[in-house]
Amino acid sequence: MQYTRRQLVKSAAYLLGAFSSAALLEACSSPSPAAAPTVAPPPAQPTSAPAPTAASAAATTAPAPTSAPAAGAITGVTPAAEAAGMVAPKAARGDLTPGTIVIAISGGPEADAHTRLASKFTEYTKGKIQVRVEELPRGTPGTAKALTTLQGQSDAWDVLSVTSDNFETWGEAGFMAPLKTFIGNPDLFNAQAYNLDDFPKALLDIPNVKGEQIGFPQEASTLMFFYRKDLLKKYGIQEPGPKGYSWDELLNNALALKPKLAADGQTDMFPLVFGVKPTGHASIQTQNVIWSYGQEIFDEKWNPQLTSDKANQAMTMLTDFLFKHQVVSEGITGYEYPEVLTALQENKAVMALQWNAAAPTVLDASKSPAWGPDNTAFSVYPYGPGGPDQKRIRESVWAVCVSSFSKQQEAAFSYLAWFTSKDVARDYVLNGGGSSGRSSLLTDPDIVAKNPQYPAVLNGFNVLHLVPRIPEWSYISGSILDPDMSAIWSKQVSVADGLKKANDEIVNYLKDQGVL
């Protein structure tokens, strides 16, 4: 499918200008020193619905965890690396046509992993393929370069790092080559050695356009449940199981904790903390809780469903944690990833809904003294009436893809297969650069011993929910849902009125865009 330049600029621009949570999600997904992610301010409310206005280039996905402990970096063609070579037989035999492949990726820990491992792929191909990493700036400059390069059908890049917000738009534009032909060629890909089934299906479905796999995951993030297991034990609260608390269980436990904390003189500690700041989280929490009630945001004809009974029940339940029960601080209206992390580091809460990115900091007793490895535990994000297997957590994924315009697609695909194979992915799971998403790695005892959050992260991946596959979605999420849901949290409007306002604005916007 060939998009006109106007269509691409229109459908890509909305992701940066309108979807303010994109920068937040990018910051939330990958290992780097824990710091407050930079988030673009939301755009001014338009007087009439504009066309979707700039996607984050090759990267917009979730808050960054601190660096994982260094361990097991690939330093040569080790037995593990040779085993990884089995996934790309032609490359491993040294039979690829000599050349240099270029990886286009936004700068950060994900890019660092490619740089660190590039020479190992060259060794792996018996010197036939060199690898060069071209780092794009995050934000508008990177977006402009990506769109110019890809719309011009340039063969400058062979491997593209693409994130959740761009899979649909870029896939529809034909920027990424479907992987079916490569996967079906046993000379290029050993399916048994690679084991696609090692990825949770919900995760593998994300870099997928109209049933075509267009990439393999490198990094995925999830909002999840953090808790002080020592305090739950002290106060007689049962810990959640592997599938997490229901919302009712979470509320009941928070209500039980409230008087116990007060009796202990913990007047500055709340039972629970989460973020609903209107720089992404007001919208994200709304999506998650509505999905947890088994309600989709749209019907099959793209009519919004925010005025449904389930949507009202879900938002009423969530806002009542603050409005009715006061088991969270009023400060949550200004909280997102960094503020929630700070609240945990300063011992302001017993439980939290937070990105997995924060786990290394919370587990580090020197940075989070009250938490640390002895007191911290994790589970999956709460579930609603839809049940614990209901897909409910907003996707946040980086995937590596083959450029449709590359003249070295066999080499590019071989690199994808090698880089995301189990034995090579182990390097960046341990040393920074991505969580991989592979079940075997996230449950590996040696890895889990140093990263106890990973089993809960994996359970979160099993219930990831795709964002609506429509080019207008990020504008809707960032410029309609985010401010309108924030108005509910700040009590400017009721839950019902806020949801109706958002629903009406979405209808008008989609009519202007010719969707409805």
PDB file of C-alpha atoms in Angstrom, residues 177-364:
ATOM      1  CA  ALA A 177       8.552  -6.196   4.891  1.00  0.00           C
ATOM      2  CA  PRO A 178       6.236  -9.014   6.017  1.00  0.00           C
ATOM      3  CA  LEU A 179       8.351 -11.779   7.529  1.00  0.00           C
ATOM      4  CA  LYS A 180       6.308 -14.715   6.229  1.00  0.00           C
ATOM      5  CA  THR A 181       8.548 -15.435   3.228  1.00  0.00           C
ATOM      6  CA  PHE A 182      11.713 -15.352   5.333  1.00  0.00           C
ATOM      7  CA  ILE A 183      10.214 -17.451   8.128  1.00  0.00           C
ATOM      8  CA  GLY A 184       9.081 -20.024   5.577  1.00  0.00           C
ATOM      9  CA  ASN A 185      12.572 -20.414   4.096  1.00  0.00           C
ATOM     10  CA  PRO A 186      14.417 -23.116   6.096  1.00  0.00           C
ATOM     11  CA  ASP A 187      17.742 -21.983   4.664  1.00  0.00           C
ATOM     12  CA  LEU A 188      17.250 -18.579   6.298  1.00  0.00           C
ATOM     13  CA  PHE A 189      15.301 -19.518   9.414  1.00  0.00           C
ATOM     14  CA  ASN A 190      15.303 -22.564  11.654  1.00  0.00           C
ATOM     15  CA  ALA A 191      11.835 -22.262  13.161  1.00  0.00           C
ATOM     16  CA  GLN A 192      12.398 -25.035  15.693  1.00  0.00           C
ATOM     17  CA  ALA A 193      15.603 -23.482  17.026  1.00  0.00           C
ATOM     18  CA  TYR A 194      14.093 -19.992  17.130  1.00  0.00           C
ATOM     19  CA  ASN A 195      10.819 -21.094  18.759  1.00  0.00           C
ATOM     20  CA  LEU A 196       8.274 -18.356  18.114  1.00  0.00           C
ATOM     21  CA  ASP A 197       6.064 -19.987  20.742  1.00  0.00           C
ATOM     22  CA  ASP A 198       8.544 -18.799  23.380  1.00  0.00           C
ATOM     23  CA  PHE A 199       6.910 -15.365  23.054  1.00  0.00           C
ATOM     24  CA  PRO A 200       3.469 -14.888  24.633  1.00  0.00           C
ATOM     25  CA  LYS A 201       0.953 -14.758  21.799  1.00  0.00           C
ATOM     26  CA  ALA A 202      -0.433 -11.434  23.036  1.00  0.00           C
ATOM     27  CA  LEU A 203       3.071  -9.973  22.724  1.00  0.00           C
ATOM     28  CA  LEU A 204       3.869 -11.469  19.329  1.00  0.00           C
ATOM     29  CA  ASP A 205       0.547 -10.212  17.977  1.00  0.00           C
ATOM     30  CA  ILE A 206       1.595  -6.589  18.521  1.00  0.00           C
ATOM     31  CA  PRO A 207       4.154  -6.216  15.659  1.00  0.00           C
ATOM     32  CA  ASN A 208       1.546  -7.641  13.322  1.00  0.00           C
ATOM     33  CA  VAL A 209      -0.460  -5.879  10.612  1.00  0.00           C
ATOM     34  CA  LYS A 210      -3.515  -7.541   9.077  1.00  0.00           C
ATOM     35  CA  GLY A 211      -2.313 -10.962  10.137  1.00  0.00           C
ATOM     36  CA  GLU A 212       1.230 -10.460   8.829  1.00  0.00           C
ATOM     37  CA  GLN A 213       4.145 -10.660  11.263  1.00  0.00           C
ATOM     38  CA  ILE A 214       6.312  -7.603  10.591  1.00  0.00           C
ATOM     39  CA  GLY A 215       8.796  -7.793  13.446  1.00  0.00           C
ATOM     40  CA  PHE A 216      10.222  -9.692  16.405  1.00  0.00           C
ATOM     41  CA  PRO A 217      10.088  -8.158  19.909  1.00  0.00           C
ATOM     42  CA  GLN A 218      13.232  -6.747  21.503  1.00  0.00           C
ATOM     43  CA  GLU A 219      11.653  -4.897  24.422  1.00  0.00           C
ATOM     44  CA  ALA A 220       8.245  -4.831  26.058  1.00  0.00           C
ATOM     45  CA  SER A 221       6.929  -3.030  29.120  1.00  0.00           C
ATOM     46  CA  THR A 222       3.888  -3.376  31.333  1.00  0.00           C
ATOM     47  CA  LEU A 223       2.166  -1.525  34.101  1.00  0.00           C
ATOM     48  CA  MET A 224       2.153  -3.941  37.027  1.00  0.00           C
ATOM     49  CA  PHE A 225       1.567  -4.287  40.762  1.00  0.00           C
ATOM     50  CA  PHE A 226       4.337  -3.556  43.300  1.00  0.00           C
ATOM     51  CA  TYR A 227       3.860  -4.244  47.002  1.00  0.00           C
ATOM     52  CA  ARG A 228       5.631  -4.384  50.349  1.00  0.00           C
ATOM     53  CA  LYS A 229       5.348  -8.045  51.267  1.00  0.00           C
ATOM     54  CA  ASP A 230       6.689  -7.370  54.769  1.00  0.00           C
ATOM     55  CA  LEU A 231       3.890  -4.895  55.506  1.00  0.00           C
ATOM     56  CA  LEU A 232       1.164  -7.086  54.051  1.00  0.00           C
ATOM     57  CA  LYS A 233       2.372  -9.882  56.317  1.00  0.00           C
ATOM     58  CA  LYS A 234       2.584  -7.547  59.328  1.00  0.00           C
ATOM     59  CA  TYR A 235      -0.973  -6.316  58.830  1.00  0.00           C
ATOM     60  CA  GLY A 236      -2.479  -9.698  57.992  1.00  0.00           C
ATOM     61  CA  ILE A 237      -3.183  -8.969  54.324  1.00  0.00           C
ATOM     62  CA  GLN A 238      -2.995 -11.901  51.920  1.00  0.00           C
ATOM     63  CA  GLU A 239      -0.543 -11.413  49.066  1.00  0.00           C
ATOM     64  CA  PRO A 240      -1.849 -11.599  45.484  1.00  0.00           C
ATOM     65  CA  GLY A 241      -1.404 -14.767  43.483  1.00  0.00           C
ATOM     66  CA  PRO A 242       0.389 -14.955  40.115  1.00  0.00           C
ATOM     67  CA  LYS A 243      -2.635 -13.508  38.310  1.00  0.00           C
ATOM     68  CA  GLY A 244      -2.944 -10.572  40.688  1.00  0.00           C
ATOM     69  CA  TYR A 245      -5.703  -9.050  42.749  1.00  0.00           C
ATOM     70  CA  SER A 246      -9.129  -8.265  41.415  1.00  0.00           C
ATOM     71  CA  TRP A 247     -10.047  -4.596  41.745  1.00  0.00           C
ATOM     72  CA  ASP A 248     -12.407  -5.554  44.586  1.00  0.00           C
ATOM     73  CA  GLU A 249      -9.613  -7.368  46.413  1.00  0.00           C
ATOM     74  CA  LEU A 250      -7.263  -4.442  45.937  1.00  0.00           C
ATOM     75  CA  LEU A 251      -9.846  -2.011  47.290  1.00  0.00           C
ATOM     76  CA  ASN A 252     -10.707  -4.201  50.278  1.00  0.00           C
ATOM     77  CA  ASN A 253      -7.035  -4.614  51.132  1.00  0.00           C
ATOM     78  CA  ALA A 254      -6.406  -0.889  50.782  1.00  0.00           C
ATOM     79  CA  LEU A 255      -9.346  -0.175  53.092  1.00  0.00           C
ATOM     80  CA  ALA A 256      -8.001  -2.700  55.609  1.00  0.00           C
ATOM     81  CA  LEU A 257      -4.560  -1.091  55.509  1.00  0.00           C
ATOM     82  CA  LYS A 258      -5.799   2.462  56.026  1.00  0.00           C
ATOM     83  CA  PRO A 259      -6.671   2.241  59.775  1.00  0.00           C
ATOM     84  CA  LYS A 260      -3.721  -0.068  60.471  1.00  0.00           C
ATOM     85  CA  LEU A 261      -1.288   2.474  59.060  1.00  0.00           C
ATOM     86  CA  ALA A 262      -2.942   5.237  61.065  1.00  0.00           C
ATOM     87  CA  ALA A 263      -2.740   3.181  64.260  1.00  0.00           C
ATOM     88  CA  ASP A 264       0.989   2.716  63.644  1.00  0.00           C
ATOM     89  CA  GLY A 265       1.462   6.456  63.266  1.00  0.00           C
ATOM     90  CA  GLN A 266       2.139   6.148  59.538  1.00  0.00           C
ATOM     91  CA  THR A 267       0.202   9.314  58.759  1.00  0.00           C
ATOM     92  CA  ASP A 268       2.286  10.079  55.674  1.00  0.00           C
ATOM     93  CA  MET A 269       1.854   6.639  54.091  1.00  0.00           C
ATOM     94  CA  PHE A 270      -1.049   5.657  51.857  1.00  0.00           C
ATOM     95  CA  PRO A 271      -2.190   2.113  51.134  1.00  0.00           C
ATOM     96  CA  LEU A 272      -1.813   2.613  47.374  1.00  0.00           C
ATOM     97  CA  VAL A 273      -0.246   4.904  44.785  1.00  0.00           C
ATOM     98  CA  PHE A 274      -0.676   5.173  41.014  1.00  0.00           C
ATOM     99  CA  GLY A 275      -0.481   7.967  38.465  1.00  0.00           C
ATOM    100  CA  VAL A 276      -3.140   9.774  36.438  1.00  0.00           C
ATOM    101  CA  LYS A 277      -1.174  12.839  35.336  1.00  0.00           C
ATOM    102  CA  PRO A 278      -2.470  14.236  32.017  1.00  0.00           C
ATOM    103  CA  THR A 279       0.787  13.571  30.185  1.00  0.00           C
ATOM    104  CA  GLY A 280      -0.295  10.102  29.183  1.00  0.00           C
ATOM    105  CA  HIS A 281      -1.307   8.316  32.364  1.00  0.00           C
ATOM    106  CA  ALA A 282      -4.817   9.765  32.653  1.00  0.00           C
ATOM    107  CA  SER A 283      -5.544   8.155  29.303  1.00  0.00           C
ATOM    108  CA  ILE A 284      -3.588   4.938  29.891  1.00  0.00           C
ATOM    109  CA  GLN A 285      -5.214   4.150  33.239  1.00  0.00           C
ATOM    110  CA  THR A 286      -8.618   4.781  31.660  1.00  0.00           C
ATOM    111  CA  GLN A 287      -7.881   2.369  28.833  1.00  0.00           C
ATOM    112  CA  ASN A 288      -6.629  -0.318  31.202  1.00  0.00           C
ATOM    113  CA  VAL A 289      -9.502  -0.152  33.658  1.00  0.00           C
ATOM    114  CA  ILE A 290     -12.185  -0.084  30.941  1.00  0.00           C
ATOM    115  CA  TRP A 291     -10.585  -3.057  29.205  1.00  0.00           C
ATOM    116  CA  SER A 292     -10.403  -4.866  32.564  1.00  0.00           C
ATOM    117  CA  TYR A 293     -14.197  -4.663  32.716  1.00  0.00           C
ATOM    118  CA  GLY A 294     -14.430  -6.421  29.353  1.00  0.00           C
ATOM    119  CA  GLN A 295     -15.404  -3.244  27.497  1.00  0.00           C
ATOM    120  CA  GLU A 296     -13.722  -2.196  24.255  1.00  0.00           C
ATOM    121  CA  ILE A 297     -13.153   1.492  23.536  1.00  0.00           C
ATOM    122  CA  PHE A 298     -14.758   1.165  20.071  1.00  0.00           C
ATOM    123  CA  ASP A 299     -17.240  -1.142  18.416  1.00  0.00           C
ATOM    124  CA  GLU A 300     -16.451  -2.831  15.112  1.00  0.00           C
ATOM    125  CA  LYS A 301     -17.521   0.280  13.168  1.00  0.00           C
ATOM    126  CA  TRP A 302     -15.309   2.666  15.207  1.00  0.00           C
ATOM    127  CA  ASN A 303     -18.123   4.116  17.264  1.00  0.00           C
ATOM    128  CA  PRO A 304     -16.686   4.984  20.715  1.00  0.00           C
ATOM    129  CA  GLN A 305     -18.181   3.127  23.673  1.00  0.00           C
ATOM    130  CA  LEU A 306     -17.191   5.418  26.553  1.00  0.00           C
ATOM    131  CA  THR A 307     -20.799   5.998  27.604  1.00  0.00           C
ATOM    132  CA  SER A 308     -21.462   2.284  28.086  1.00  0.00           C
ATOM    133  CA  ASP A 309     -22.448   0.977  31.511  1.00  0.00           C
ATOM    134  CA  LYS A 310     -19.184  -0.952  31.843  1.00  0.00           C
ATOM    135  CA  ALA A 311     -17.071   2.103  31.036  1.00  0.00           C
ATOM    136  CA  ASN A 312     -18.962   4.150  33.634  1.00  0.00           C
ATOM    137  CA  GLN A 313     -18.665   1.393  36.225  1.00  0.00           C
ATOM    138  CA  ALA A 314     -14.943   0.998  35.582  1.00  0.00           C
ATOM    139  CA  MET A 315     -14.120   4.697  35.866  1.00  0.00           C
ATOM    140  CA  THR A 316     -16.362   5.151  38.900  1.00  0.00           C
ATOM    141  CA  MET A 317     -14.621   2.262  40.626  1.00  0.00           C
ATOM    142  CA  LEU A 318     -11.153   3.633  39.880  1.00  0.00           C
ATOM    143  CA  THR A 319     -11.877   7.241  40.813  1.00  0.00           C
ATOM    144  CA  ASP A 320     -13.519   6.095  44.053  1.00  0.00           C
ATOM    145  CA  PHE A 321     -10.089   5.001  45.297  1.00  0.00           C
ATOM    146  CA  LEU A 322      -9.559   8.755  45.674  1.00  0.00           C
ATOM    147  CA  PHE A 323     -12.994  10.386  45.817  1.00  0.00           C
ATOM    148  CA  LYS A 324     -14.855   7.998  48.093  1.00  0.00           C
ATOM    149  CA  HIS A 325     -12.295   5.875  49.924  1.00  0.00           C
ATOM    150  CA  GLN A 326      -9.243   8.166  50.046  1.00  0.00           C
ATOM    151  CA  VAL A 327      -6.811   5.267  50.010  1.00  0.00           C
ATOM    152  CA  VAL A 328      -4.592   7.157  47.558  1.00  0.00           C
ATOM    153  CA  SER A 329      -3.140  10.637  47.839  1.00  0.00           C
ATOM    154  CA  GLU A 330      -4.739  13.560  46.017  1.00  0.00           C
ATOM    155  CA  GLY A 331      -1.279  14.012  44.545  1.00  0.00           C
ATOM    156  CA  ILE A 332      -1.867  11.180  42.075  1.00  0.00           C
ATOM    157  CA  THR A 333      -3.463  13.699  39.705  1.00  0.00           C
ATOM    158  CA  GLY A 334       0.080  14.986  39.155  1.00  0.00           C
ATOM    159  CA  TYR A 335       1.791  11.597  39.202  1.00  0.00           C
ATOM    160  CA  GLU A 336       3.215   9.497  36.412  1.00  0.00           C
ATOM    161  CA  TYR A 337       6.215   7.143  36.369  1.00  0.00           C
ATOM    162  CA  PRO A 338       8.825   9.319  38.156  1.00  0.00           C
ATOM    163  CA  GLU A 339       6.464  10.602  40.853  1.00  0.00           C
ATOM    164  CA  VAL A 340       5.192   7.114  41.642  1.00  0.00           C
ATOM    165  CA  LEU A 341       8.783   5.889  41.825  1.00  0.00           C
ATOM    166  CA  THR A 342       9.702   8.743  44.171  1.00  0.00           C
ATOM    167  CA  ALA A 343       6.711   7.922  46.382  1.00  0.00           C
ATOM    168  CA  LEU A 344       8.013   4.378  46.746  1.00  0.00           C
ATOM    169  CA  GLN A 345      11.582   5.487  47.380  1.00  0.00           C
ATOM    170  CA  GLU A 346      10.325   7.843  50.089  1.00  0.00           C
ATOM    171  CA  ASN A 347       8.163   5.117  51.660  1.00  0.00           C
ATOM    172  CA  LYS A 348       4.850   6.855  50.958  1.00  0.00           C
ATOM    173  CA  ALA A 349       2.839   3.773  49.948  1.00  0.00           C
ATOM    174  CA  VAL A 350       2.436   0.068  50.642  1.00  0.00           C
ATOM    175  CA  MET A 351       1.252  -0.873  47.143  1.00  0.00           C
ATOM    176  CA  ALA A 352       1.607   0.677  43.695  1.00  0.00           C
ATOM    177  CA  LEU A 353       0.553   0.413  40.076  1.00  0.00           C
ATOM    178  CA  GLN A 354       3.825   1.161  38.309  1.00  0.00           C
ATOM    179  CA  TRP A 355       5.846   0.295  35.213  1.00  0.00           C
ATOM    180  CA  ASN A 356       8.207  -2.664  35.402  1.00  0.00           C
ATOM    181  CA  ALA A 357      10.937  -0.162  34.517  1.00  0.00           C
ATOM    182  CA  ALA A 358      10.980   0.957  38.153  1.00  0.00           C
ATOM    183  CA  ALA A 359      11.716  -2.496  39.545  1.00  0.00           C
ATOM    184  CA  PRO A 360      15.541  -2.293  39.592  1.00  0.00           C
ATOM    185  CA  THR A 361      15.422   0.990  41.529  1.00  0.00           C
ATOM    186  CA  VAL A 362      12.830  -0.273  43.990  1.00  0.00           C
ATOM    187  CA  LEU A 363      14.807  -3.487  44.513  1.00  0.00           C
ATOM    188  CA  ASP A 364      17.985  -1.522  45.234  1.00  0.00           C
TER     189      ASP A 364
END
